[in-house]
mmCIF file of C-alpha atoms and ligand atoms in Angstrom:
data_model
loop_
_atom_site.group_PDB
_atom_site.id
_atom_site.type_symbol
_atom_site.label_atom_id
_atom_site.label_comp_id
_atom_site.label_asym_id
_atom_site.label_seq_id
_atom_site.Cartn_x
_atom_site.Cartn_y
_atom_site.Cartn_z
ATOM 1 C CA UNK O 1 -2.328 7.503 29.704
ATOM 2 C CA UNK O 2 -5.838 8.624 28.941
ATOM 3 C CA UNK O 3 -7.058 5.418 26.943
ATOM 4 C CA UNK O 4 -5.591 3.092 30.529
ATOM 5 C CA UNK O 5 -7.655 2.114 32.899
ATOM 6 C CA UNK O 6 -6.040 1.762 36.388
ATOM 7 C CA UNK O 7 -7.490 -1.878 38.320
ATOM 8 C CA UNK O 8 -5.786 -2.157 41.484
ATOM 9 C CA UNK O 9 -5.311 -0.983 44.863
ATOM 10 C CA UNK O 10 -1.744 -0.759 45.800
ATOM 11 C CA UNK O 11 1.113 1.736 45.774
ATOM 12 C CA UNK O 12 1.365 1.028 42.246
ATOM 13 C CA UNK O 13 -1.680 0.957 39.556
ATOM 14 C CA UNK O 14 -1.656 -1.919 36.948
ATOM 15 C CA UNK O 15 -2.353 -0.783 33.691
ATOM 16 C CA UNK O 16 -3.816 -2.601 31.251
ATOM 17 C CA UNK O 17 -4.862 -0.246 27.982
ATOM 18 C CA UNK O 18 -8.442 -0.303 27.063
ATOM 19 C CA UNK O 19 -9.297 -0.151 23.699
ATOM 20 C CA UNK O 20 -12.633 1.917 22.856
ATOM 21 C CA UNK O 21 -16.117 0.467 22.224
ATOM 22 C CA UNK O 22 -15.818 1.723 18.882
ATOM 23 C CA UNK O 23 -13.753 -1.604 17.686
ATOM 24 C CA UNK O 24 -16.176 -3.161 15.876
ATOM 25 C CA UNK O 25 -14.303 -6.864 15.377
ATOM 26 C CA UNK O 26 -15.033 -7.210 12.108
ATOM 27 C CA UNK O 27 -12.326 -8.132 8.975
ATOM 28 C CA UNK O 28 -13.593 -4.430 7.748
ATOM 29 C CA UNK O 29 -13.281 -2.437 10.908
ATOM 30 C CA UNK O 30 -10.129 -4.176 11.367
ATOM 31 C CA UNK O 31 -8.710 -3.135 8.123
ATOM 32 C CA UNK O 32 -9.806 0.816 8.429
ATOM 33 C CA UNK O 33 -8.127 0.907 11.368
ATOM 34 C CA UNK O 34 -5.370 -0.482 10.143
ATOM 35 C CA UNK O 35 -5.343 1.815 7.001
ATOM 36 C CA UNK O 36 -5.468 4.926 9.161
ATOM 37 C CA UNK O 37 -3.242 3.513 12.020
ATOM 38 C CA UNK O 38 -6.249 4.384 15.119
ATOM 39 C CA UNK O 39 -5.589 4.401 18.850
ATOM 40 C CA UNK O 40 -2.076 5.483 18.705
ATOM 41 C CA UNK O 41 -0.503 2.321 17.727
ATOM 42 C CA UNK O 42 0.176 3.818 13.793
ATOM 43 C CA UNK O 43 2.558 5.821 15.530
ATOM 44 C CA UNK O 44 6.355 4.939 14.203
ATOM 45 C CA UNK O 45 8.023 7.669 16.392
ATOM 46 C CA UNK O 46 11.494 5.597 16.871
ATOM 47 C CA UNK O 47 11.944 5.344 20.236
ATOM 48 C CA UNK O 48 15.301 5.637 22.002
ATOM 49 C CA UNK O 49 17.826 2.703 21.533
ATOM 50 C CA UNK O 50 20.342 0.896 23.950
ATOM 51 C CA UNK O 51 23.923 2.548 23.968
ATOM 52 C CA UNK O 52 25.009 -1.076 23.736
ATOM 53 C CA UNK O 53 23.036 -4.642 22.591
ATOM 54 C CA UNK O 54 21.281 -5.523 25.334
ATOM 55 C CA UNK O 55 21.242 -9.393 25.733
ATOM 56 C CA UNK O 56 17.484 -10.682 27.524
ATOM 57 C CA UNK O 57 16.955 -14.259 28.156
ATOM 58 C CA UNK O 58 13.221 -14.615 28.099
ATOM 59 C CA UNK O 59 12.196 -17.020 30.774
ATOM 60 C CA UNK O 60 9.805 -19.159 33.124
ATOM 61 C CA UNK O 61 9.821 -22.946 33.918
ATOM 62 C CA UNK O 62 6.427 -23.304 33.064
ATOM 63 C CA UNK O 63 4.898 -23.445 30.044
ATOM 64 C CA UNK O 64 2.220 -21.857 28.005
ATOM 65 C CA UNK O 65 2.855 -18.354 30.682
ATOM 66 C CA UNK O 66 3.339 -16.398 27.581
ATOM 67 C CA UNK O 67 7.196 -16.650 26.737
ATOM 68 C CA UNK O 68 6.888 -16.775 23.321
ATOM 69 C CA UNK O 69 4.234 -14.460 22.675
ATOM 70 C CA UNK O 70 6.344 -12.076 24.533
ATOM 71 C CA UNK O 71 9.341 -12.203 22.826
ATOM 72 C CA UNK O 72 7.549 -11.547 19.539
ATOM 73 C CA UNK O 73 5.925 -9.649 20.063
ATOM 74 C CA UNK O 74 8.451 -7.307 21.580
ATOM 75 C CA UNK O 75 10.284 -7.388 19.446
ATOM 76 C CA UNK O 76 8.171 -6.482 16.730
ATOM 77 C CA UNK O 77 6.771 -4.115 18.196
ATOM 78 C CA UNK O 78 10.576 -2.958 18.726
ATOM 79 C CA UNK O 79 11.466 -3.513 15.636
ATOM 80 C CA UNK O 80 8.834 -0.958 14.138
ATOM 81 C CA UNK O 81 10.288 1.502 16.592
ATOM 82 C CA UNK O 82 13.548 1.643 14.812
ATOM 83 C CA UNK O 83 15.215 -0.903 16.772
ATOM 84 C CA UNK O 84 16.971 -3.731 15.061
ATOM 85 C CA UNK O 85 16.223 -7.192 17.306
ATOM 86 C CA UNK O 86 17.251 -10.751 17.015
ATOM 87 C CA UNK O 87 14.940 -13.412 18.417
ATOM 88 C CA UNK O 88 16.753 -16.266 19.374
ATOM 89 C CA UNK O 89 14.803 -19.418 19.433
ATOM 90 C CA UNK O 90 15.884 -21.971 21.838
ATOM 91 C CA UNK O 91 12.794 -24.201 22.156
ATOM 92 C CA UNK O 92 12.371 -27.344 20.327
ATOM 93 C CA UNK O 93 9.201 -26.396 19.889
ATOM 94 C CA UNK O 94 10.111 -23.655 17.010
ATOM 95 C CA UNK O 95 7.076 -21.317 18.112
ATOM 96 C CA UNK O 96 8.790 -18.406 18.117
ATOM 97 C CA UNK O 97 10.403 -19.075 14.302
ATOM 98 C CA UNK O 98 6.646 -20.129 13.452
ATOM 99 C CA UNK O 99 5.582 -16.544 14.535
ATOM 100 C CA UNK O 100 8.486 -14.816 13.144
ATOM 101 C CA UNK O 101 7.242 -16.855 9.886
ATOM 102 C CA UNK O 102 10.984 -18.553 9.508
ATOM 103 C CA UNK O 103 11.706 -22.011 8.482
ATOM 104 C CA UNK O 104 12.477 -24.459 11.099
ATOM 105 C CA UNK O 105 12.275 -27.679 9.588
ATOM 106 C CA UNK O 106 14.441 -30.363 10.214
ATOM 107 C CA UNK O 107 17.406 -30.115 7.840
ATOM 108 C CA UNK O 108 17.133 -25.857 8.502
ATOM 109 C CA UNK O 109 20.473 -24.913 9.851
ATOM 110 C CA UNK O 110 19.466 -23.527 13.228
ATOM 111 C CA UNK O 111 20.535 -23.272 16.914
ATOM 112 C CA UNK O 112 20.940 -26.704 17.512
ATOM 113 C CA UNK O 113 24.051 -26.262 14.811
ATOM 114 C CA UNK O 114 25.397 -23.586 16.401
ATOM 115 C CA UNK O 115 25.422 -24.972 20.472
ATOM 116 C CA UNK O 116 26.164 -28.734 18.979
ATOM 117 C CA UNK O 117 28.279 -28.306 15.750
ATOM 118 C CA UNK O 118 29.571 -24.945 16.857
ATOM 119 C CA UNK O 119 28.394 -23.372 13.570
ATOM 120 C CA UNK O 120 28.733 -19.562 13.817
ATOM 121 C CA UNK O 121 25.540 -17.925 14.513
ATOM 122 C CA UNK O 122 25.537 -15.676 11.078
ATOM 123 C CA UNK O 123 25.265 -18.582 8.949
ATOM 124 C CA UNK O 124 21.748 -19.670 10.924
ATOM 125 C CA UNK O 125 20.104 -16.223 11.492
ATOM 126 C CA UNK O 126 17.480 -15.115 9.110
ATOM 127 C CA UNK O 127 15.429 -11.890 8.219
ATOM 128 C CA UNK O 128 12.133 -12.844 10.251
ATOM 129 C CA UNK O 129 8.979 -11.978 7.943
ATOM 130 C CA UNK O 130 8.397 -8.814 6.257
ATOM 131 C CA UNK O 131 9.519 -6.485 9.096
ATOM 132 C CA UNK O 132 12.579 -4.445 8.610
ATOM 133 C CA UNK O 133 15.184 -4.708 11.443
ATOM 134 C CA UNK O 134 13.603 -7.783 12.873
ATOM 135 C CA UNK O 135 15.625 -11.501 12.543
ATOM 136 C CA UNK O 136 15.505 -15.086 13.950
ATOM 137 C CA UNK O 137 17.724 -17.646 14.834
ATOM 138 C CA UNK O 138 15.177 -20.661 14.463
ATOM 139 C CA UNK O 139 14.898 -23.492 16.169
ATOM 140 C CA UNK O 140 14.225 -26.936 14.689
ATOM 141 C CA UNK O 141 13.098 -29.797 16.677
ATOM 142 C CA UNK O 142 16.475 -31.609 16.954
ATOM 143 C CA UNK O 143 17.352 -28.819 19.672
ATOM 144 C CA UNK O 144 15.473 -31.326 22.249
ATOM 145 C CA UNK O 145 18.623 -33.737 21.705
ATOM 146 C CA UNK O 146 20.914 -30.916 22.315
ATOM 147 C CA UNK O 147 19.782 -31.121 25.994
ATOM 148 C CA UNK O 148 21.355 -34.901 25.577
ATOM 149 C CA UNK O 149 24.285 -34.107 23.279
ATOM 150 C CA UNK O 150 25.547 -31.516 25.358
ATOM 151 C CA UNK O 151 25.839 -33.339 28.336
ATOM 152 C CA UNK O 152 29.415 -34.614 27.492
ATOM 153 C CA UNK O 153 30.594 -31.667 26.280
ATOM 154 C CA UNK O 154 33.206 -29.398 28.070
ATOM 155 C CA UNK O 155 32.137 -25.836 29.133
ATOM 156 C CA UNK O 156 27.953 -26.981 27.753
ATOM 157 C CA UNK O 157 26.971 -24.340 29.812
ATOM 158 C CA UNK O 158 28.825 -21.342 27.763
ATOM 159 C CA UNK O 159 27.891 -22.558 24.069
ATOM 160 C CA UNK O 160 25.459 -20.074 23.481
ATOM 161 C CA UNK O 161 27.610 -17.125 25.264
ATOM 162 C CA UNK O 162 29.963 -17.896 23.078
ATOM 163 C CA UNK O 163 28.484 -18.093 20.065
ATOM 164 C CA UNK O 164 26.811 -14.423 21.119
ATOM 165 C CA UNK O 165 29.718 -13.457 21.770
ATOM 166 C CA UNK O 166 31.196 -14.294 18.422
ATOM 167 C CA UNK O 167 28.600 -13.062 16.833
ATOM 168 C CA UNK O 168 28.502 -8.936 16.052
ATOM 169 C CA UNK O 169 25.811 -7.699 18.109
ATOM 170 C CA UNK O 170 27.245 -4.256 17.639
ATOM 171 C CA UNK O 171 24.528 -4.073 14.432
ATOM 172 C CA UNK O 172 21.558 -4.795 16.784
ATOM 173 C CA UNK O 173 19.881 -3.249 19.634
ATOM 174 C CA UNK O 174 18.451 -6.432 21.206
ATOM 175 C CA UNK O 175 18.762 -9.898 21.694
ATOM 176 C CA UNK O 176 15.384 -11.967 23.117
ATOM 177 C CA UNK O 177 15.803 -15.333 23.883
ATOM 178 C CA UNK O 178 13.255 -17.531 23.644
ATOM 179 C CA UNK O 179 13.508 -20.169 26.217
ATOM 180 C CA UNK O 180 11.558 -23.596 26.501
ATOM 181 C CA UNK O 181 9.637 -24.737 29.534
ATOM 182 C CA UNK O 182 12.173 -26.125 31.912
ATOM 183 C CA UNK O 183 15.195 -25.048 33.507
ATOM 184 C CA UNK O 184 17.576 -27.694 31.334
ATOM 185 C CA UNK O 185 20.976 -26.889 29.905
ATOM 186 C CA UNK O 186 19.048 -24.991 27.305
ATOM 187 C CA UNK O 187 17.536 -22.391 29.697
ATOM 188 C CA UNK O 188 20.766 -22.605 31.703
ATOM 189 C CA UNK O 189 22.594 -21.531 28.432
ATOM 190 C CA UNK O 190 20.443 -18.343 27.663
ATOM 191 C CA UNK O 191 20.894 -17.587 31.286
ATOM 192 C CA UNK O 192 24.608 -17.941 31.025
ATOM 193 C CA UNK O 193 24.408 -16.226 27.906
ATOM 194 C CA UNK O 194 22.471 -12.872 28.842
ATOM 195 C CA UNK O 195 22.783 -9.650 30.965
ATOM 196 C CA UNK O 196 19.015 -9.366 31.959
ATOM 197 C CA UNK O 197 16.234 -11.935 32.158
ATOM 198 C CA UNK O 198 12.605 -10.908 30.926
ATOM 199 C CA UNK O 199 10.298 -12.956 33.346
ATOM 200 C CA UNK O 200 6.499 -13.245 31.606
ATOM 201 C CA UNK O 201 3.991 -14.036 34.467
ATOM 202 C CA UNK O 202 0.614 -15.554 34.263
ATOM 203 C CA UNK O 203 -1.981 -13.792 36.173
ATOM 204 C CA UNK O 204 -3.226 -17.191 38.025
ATOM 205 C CA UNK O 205 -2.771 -18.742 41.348
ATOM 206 C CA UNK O 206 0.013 -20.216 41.779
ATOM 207 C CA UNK O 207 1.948 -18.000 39.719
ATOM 208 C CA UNK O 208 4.638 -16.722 42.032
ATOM 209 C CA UNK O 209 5.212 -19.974 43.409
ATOM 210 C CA UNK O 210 6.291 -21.680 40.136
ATOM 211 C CA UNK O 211 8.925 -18.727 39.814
ATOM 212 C CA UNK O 212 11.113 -19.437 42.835
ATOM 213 C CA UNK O 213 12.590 -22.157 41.077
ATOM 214 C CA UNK O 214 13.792 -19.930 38.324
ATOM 215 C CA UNK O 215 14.685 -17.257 40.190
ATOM 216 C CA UNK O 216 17.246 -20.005 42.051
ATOM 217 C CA UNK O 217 18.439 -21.234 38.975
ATOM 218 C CA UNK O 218 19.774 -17.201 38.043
ATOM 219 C CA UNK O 219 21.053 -16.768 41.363
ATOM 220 C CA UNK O 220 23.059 -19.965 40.902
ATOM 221 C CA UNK O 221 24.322 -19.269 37.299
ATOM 222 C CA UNK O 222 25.153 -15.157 38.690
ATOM 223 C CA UNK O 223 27.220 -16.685 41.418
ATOM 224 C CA UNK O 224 28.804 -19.211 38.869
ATOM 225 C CA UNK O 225 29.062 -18.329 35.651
ATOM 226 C CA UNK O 226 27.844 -14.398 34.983
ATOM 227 C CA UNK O 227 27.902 -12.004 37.861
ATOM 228 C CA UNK O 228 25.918 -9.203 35.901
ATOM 229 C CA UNK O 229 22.715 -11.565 35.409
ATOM 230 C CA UNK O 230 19.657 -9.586 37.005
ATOM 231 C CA UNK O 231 15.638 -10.208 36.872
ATOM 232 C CA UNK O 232 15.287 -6.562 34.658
ATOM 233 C CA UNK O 233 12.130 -7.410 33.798
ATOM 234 C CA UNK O 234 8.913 -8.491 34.876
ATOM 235 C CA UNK O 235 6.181 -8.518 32.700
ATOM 236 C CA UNK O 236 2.150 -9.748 33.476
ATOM 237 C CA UNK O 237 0.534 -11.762 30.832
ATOM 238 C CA UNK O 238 -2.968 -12.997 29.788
ATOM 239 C CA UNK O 239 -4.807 -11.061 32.579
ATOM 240 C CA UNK O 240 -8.678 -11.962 32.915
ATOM 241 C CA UNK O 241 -9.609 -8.406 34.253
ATOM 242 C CA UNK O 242 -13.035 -10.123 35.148
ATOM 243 C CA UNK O 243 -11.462 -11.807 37.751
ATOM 244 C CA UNK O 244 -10.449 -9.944 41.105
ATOM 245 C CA UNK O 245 -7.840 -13.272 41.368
ATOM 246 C CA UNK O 246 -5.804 -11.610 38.418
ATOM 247 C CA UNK O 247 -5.531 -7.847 40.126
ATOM 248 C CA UNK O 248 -4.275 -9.849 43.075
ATOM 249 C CA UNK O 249 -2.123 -11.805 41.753
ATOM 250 C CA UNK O 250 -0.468 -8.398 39.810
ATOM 251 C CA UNK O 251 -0.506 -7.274 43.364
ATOM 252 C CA UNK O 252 1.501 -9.781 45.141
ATOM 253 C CA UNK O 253 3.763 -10.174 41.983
ATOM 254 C CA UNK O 254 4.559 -6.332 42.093
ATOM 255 C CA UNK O 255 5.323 -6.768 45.615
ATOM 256 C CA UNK O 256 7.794 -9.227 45.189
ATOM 257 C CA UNK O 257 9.632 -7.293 42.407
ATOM 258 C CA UNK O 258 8.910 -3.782 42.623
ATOM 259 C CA UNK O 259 10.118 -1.608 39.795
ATOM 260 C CA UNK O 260 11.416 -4.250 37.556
ATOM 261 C CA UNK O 261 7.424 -5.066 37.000
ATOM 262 C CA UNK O 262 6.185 -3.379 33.825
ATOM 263 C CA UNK O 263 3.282 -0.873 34.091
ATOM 264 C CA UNK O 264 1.507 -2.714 30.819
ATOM 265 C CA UNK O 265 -0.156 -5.755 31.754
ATOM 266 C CA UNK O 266 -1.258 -8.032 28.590
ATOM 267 C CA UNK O 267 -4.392 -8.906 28.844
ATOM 268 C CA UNK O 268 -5.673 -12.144 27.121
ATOM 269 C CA UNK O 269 -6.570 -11.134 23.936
ATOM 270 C CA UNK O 270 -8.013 -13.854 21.433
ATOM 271 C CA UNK O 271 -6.131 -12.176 18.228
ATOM 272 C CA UNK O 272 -2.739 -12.960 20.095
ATOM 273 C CA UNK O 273 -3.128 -16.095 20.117
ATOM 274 C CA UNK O 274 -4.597 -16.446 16.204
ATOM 275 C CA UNK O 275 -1.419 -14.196 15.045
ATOM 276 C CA UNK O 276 0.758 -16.906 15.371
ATOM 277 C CA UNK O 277 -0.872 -19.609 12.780
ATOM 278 C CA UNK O 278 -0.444 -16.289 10.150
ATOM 279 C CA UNK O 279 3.069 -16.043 11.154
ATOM 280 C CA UNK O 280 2.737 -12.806 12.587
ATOM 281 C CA UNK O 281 3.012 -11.251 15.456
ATOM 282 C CA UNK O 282 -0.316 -9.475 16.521
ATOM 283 C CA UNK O 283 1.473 -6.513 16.306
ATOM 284 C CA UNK O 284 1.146 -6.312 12.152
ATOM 285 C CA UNK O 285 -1.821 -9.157 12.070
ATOM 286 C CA UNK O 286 -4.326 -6.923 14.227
ATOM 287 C CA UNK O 287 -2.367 -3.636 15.023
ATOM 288 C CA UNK O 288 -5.461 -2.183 16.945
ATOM 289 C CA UNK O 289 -6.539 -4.935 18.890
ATOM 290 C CA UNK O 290 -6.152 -5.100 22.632
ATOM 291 C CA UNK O 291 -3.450 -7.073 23.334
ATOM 292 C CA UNK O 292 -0.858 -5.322 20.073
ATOM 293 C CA UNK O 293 -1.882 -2.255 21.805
ATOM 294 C CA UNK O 294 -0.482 -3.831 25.125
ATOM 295 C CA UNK O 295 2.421 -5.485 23.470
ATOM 296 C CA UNK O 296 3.284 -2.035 22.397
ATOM 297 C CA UNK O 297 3.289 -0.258 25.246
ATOM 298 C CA UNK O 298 5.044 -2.717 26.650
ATOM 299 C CA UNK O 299 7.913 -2.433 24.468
ATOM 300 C CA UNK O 300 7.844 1.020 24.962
ATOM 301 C CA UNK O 301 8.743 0.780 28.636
ATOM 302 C CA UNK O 302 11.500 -1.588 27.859
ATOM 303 C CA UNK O 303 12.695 1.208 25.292
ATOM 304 C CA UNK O 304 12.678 3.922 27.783
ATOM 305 C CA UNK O 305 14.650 1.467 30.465
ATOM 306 C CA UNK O 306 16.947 1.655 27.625
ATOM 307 C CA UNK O 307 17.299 5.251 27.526
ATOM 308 C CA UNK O 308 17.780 5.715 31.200
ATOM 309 C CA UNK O 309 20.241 3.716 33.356
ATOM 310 C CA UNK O 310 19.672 -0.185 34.269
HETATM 311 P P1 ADP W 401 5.134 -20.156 26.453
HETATM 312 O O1 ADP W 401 6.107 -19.731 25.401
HETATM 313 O O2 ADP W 401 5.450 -19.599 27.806
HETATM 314 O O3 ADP W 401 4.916 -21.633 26.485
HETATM 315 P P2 ADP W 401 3.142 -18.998 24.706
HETATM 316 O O4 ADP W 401 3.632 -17.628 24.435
HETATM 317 O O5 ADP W 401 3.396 -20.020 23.642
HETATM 318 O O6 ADP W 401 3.707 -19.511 26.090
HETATM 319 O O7 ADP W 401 1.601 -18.900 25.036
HETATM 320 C C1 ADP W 401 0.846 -20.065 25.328
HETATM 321 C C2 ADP W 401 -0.482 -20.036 24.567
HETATM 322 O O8 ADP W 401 -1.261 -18.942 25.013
HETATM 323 C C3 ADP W 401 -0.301 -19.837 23.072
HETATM 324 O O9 ADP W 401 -1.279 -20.567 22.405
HETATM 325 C C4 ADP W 401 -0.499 -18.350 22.877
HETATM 326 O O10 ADP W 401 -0.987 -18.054 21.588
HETATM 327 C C5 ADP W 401 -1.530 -18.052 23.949
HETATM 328 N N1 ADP W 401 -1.384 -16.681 24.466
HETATM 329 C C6 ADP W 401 -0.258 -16.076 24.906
HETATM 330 N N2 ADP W 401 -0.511 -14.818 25.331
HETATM 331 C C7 ADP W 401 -1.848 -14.628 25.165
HETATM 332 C C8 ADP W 401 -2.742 -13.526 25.417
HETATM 333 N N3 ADP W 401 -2.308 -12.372 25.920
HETATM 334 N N4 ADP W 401 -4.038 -13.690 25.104
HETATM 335 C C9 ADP W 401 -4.497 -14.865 24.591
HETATM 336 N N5 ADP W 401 -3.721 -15.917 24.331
HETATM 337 C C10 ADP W 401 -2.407 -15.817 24.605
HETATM 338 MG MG1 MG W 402 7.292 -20.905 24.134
#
């Protein structure tokens, strides 16, 4: 906890970790402290895994709050822990398959096979980059018609269950999926489909507002369709630790959710968001920067909620 610096008032500190002056940004310093693994982060200690696959549906309306980023870079940093994870993509988009450096173009089978042709999800999932233990269900842009395609279709809601449920999880540790921006029958799937949702907030105004809506939408589909569903998870992304707004906003959110709020807080980091375009996740593109350091950590406190009961 020494390298953490603690920014709030409250009962409970926010911690964002600090990396040292010493980081010199440069391709050079960057690679020596890669080489010798500095600031902790070249530890590989695995870390303790699920007794079961646990199933997270990673999710908020809005867009561009750090979904994506999240869920890869969990579960990379899970991944190098030990841990074997599967990133399901479910966002037209692709940028989670981009990041996890898997094929997504058109003609790729994908998820929009498996919820529209019921193709099992085996045949679609693929080993994502060069990490061991990490894999990807990509998503190709036809996935925006399944929102369409679907509607007809008996039991749309359950596709994605289903297939999960088809599928042997019993060789993984964790399942992150990836949800697009909305709360369509593609977010209403991965909700259907999952035991815990992972809810990235932005540090901004607004922030909590925009969440009632999805926090509705998982009461409805616990009632309905999945009585275990619970918010798990609550993690703060791209805090501006310039800003007194963003330590209040971390305030009010961990009032809201208490315990399920992660201790880490990512901060905005500008190597998280160049990872991507190398399809990488920060974690193995710039191990010691500030946010893979982050990233890390917070993977490690999903780890440990694994070891102890949820
Ligand atoms: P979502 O999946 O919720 O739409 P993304 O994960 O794609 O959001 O993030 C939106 C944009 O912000 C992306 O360009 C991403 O690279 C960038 N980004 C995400 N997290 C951070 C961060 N901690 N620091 C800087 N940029 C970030
Ligand atoms: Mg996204």
């Amino acid at each position: 906890m020494s390298k953490e610096g603690s920014v709030s008032r409250g009962t409970s500190p926010v911690v964002v970790p600090e990396v040292p002056q010493s980081s010199a940004d440069t391709p050079i310093a960057r690679a020596a402290e890669a080489a010798i693994g500095v600031r902790g982060i070249g530890d590989r200690e695995p870390w303790p895994r699920p007794s079961r696959c646990r199933i997270m549906t990673i999710a908020n309306q809005k867009g561009g709050v750090g979904k994506t980023t999240t869920a890869v870079n969990l579960a990379a940093s899970l991944a190098q822990h030990g841990a074997r994870v599967l990133v399901v993509d479910l966002d037209p988009q692709g940028n989670a398959s981009t990041a996890l450096d898997v094929e997504h173009h058109v003609g790729v089978p994908s998820v929009y096979n498996v919820l529209v042709d019921d193709r099992p999800l085996a045949e679609i999932v693929r080993p994502a980059g060069e990490m061991p233990g990490l894999y990807c269900a990509p998503a190709t842009i036809d996935l925006a018609g399944a929102e369409i395609e679907l509607v007809p279709v008996v039991a749309r809601e359950l596709r994605l269950a289903r297939a999960l449920r088809a599928y042997d999880t019993s060789h993984l540790d964790y399942v992150f999926v990836d949800c697009p921006p909305s709360l369509g029958l593609l977010t209403l799937n991965a909700l259907v489909a999952a035991e815990e949702v992972l809810l990235p907030i932005q540090c901004e105004y607004y922030a909590l507002e925009g969440v009632q809506q999805l926090l509705n939408t998982a009461e409805l589909v616990r009632v309905n369709f999945n009585p275990g569903l619970h918010i798990s998870t609550v993690l703060l992304t791209m805090y501006d630790g310039r800003t007194r707004l963003a330590s209040d906003v971390a305030d009010d959110v961990r009032a809201h959710f208490g315990s399920s709020v992660l201790h880490t807080i990512i901060p905005r980091s500008v190597r998280v968001s160049e990872a991507p375009s190398r399809g990488q996740s920060v974690i193995t593109y710039d191990p010691g920067s500030s946010g893979a350091v982050a990233y890390v950590e917070a993977a490690r406190e999903v780890a440990m909620q694994s070891a102890g009961a949820r």
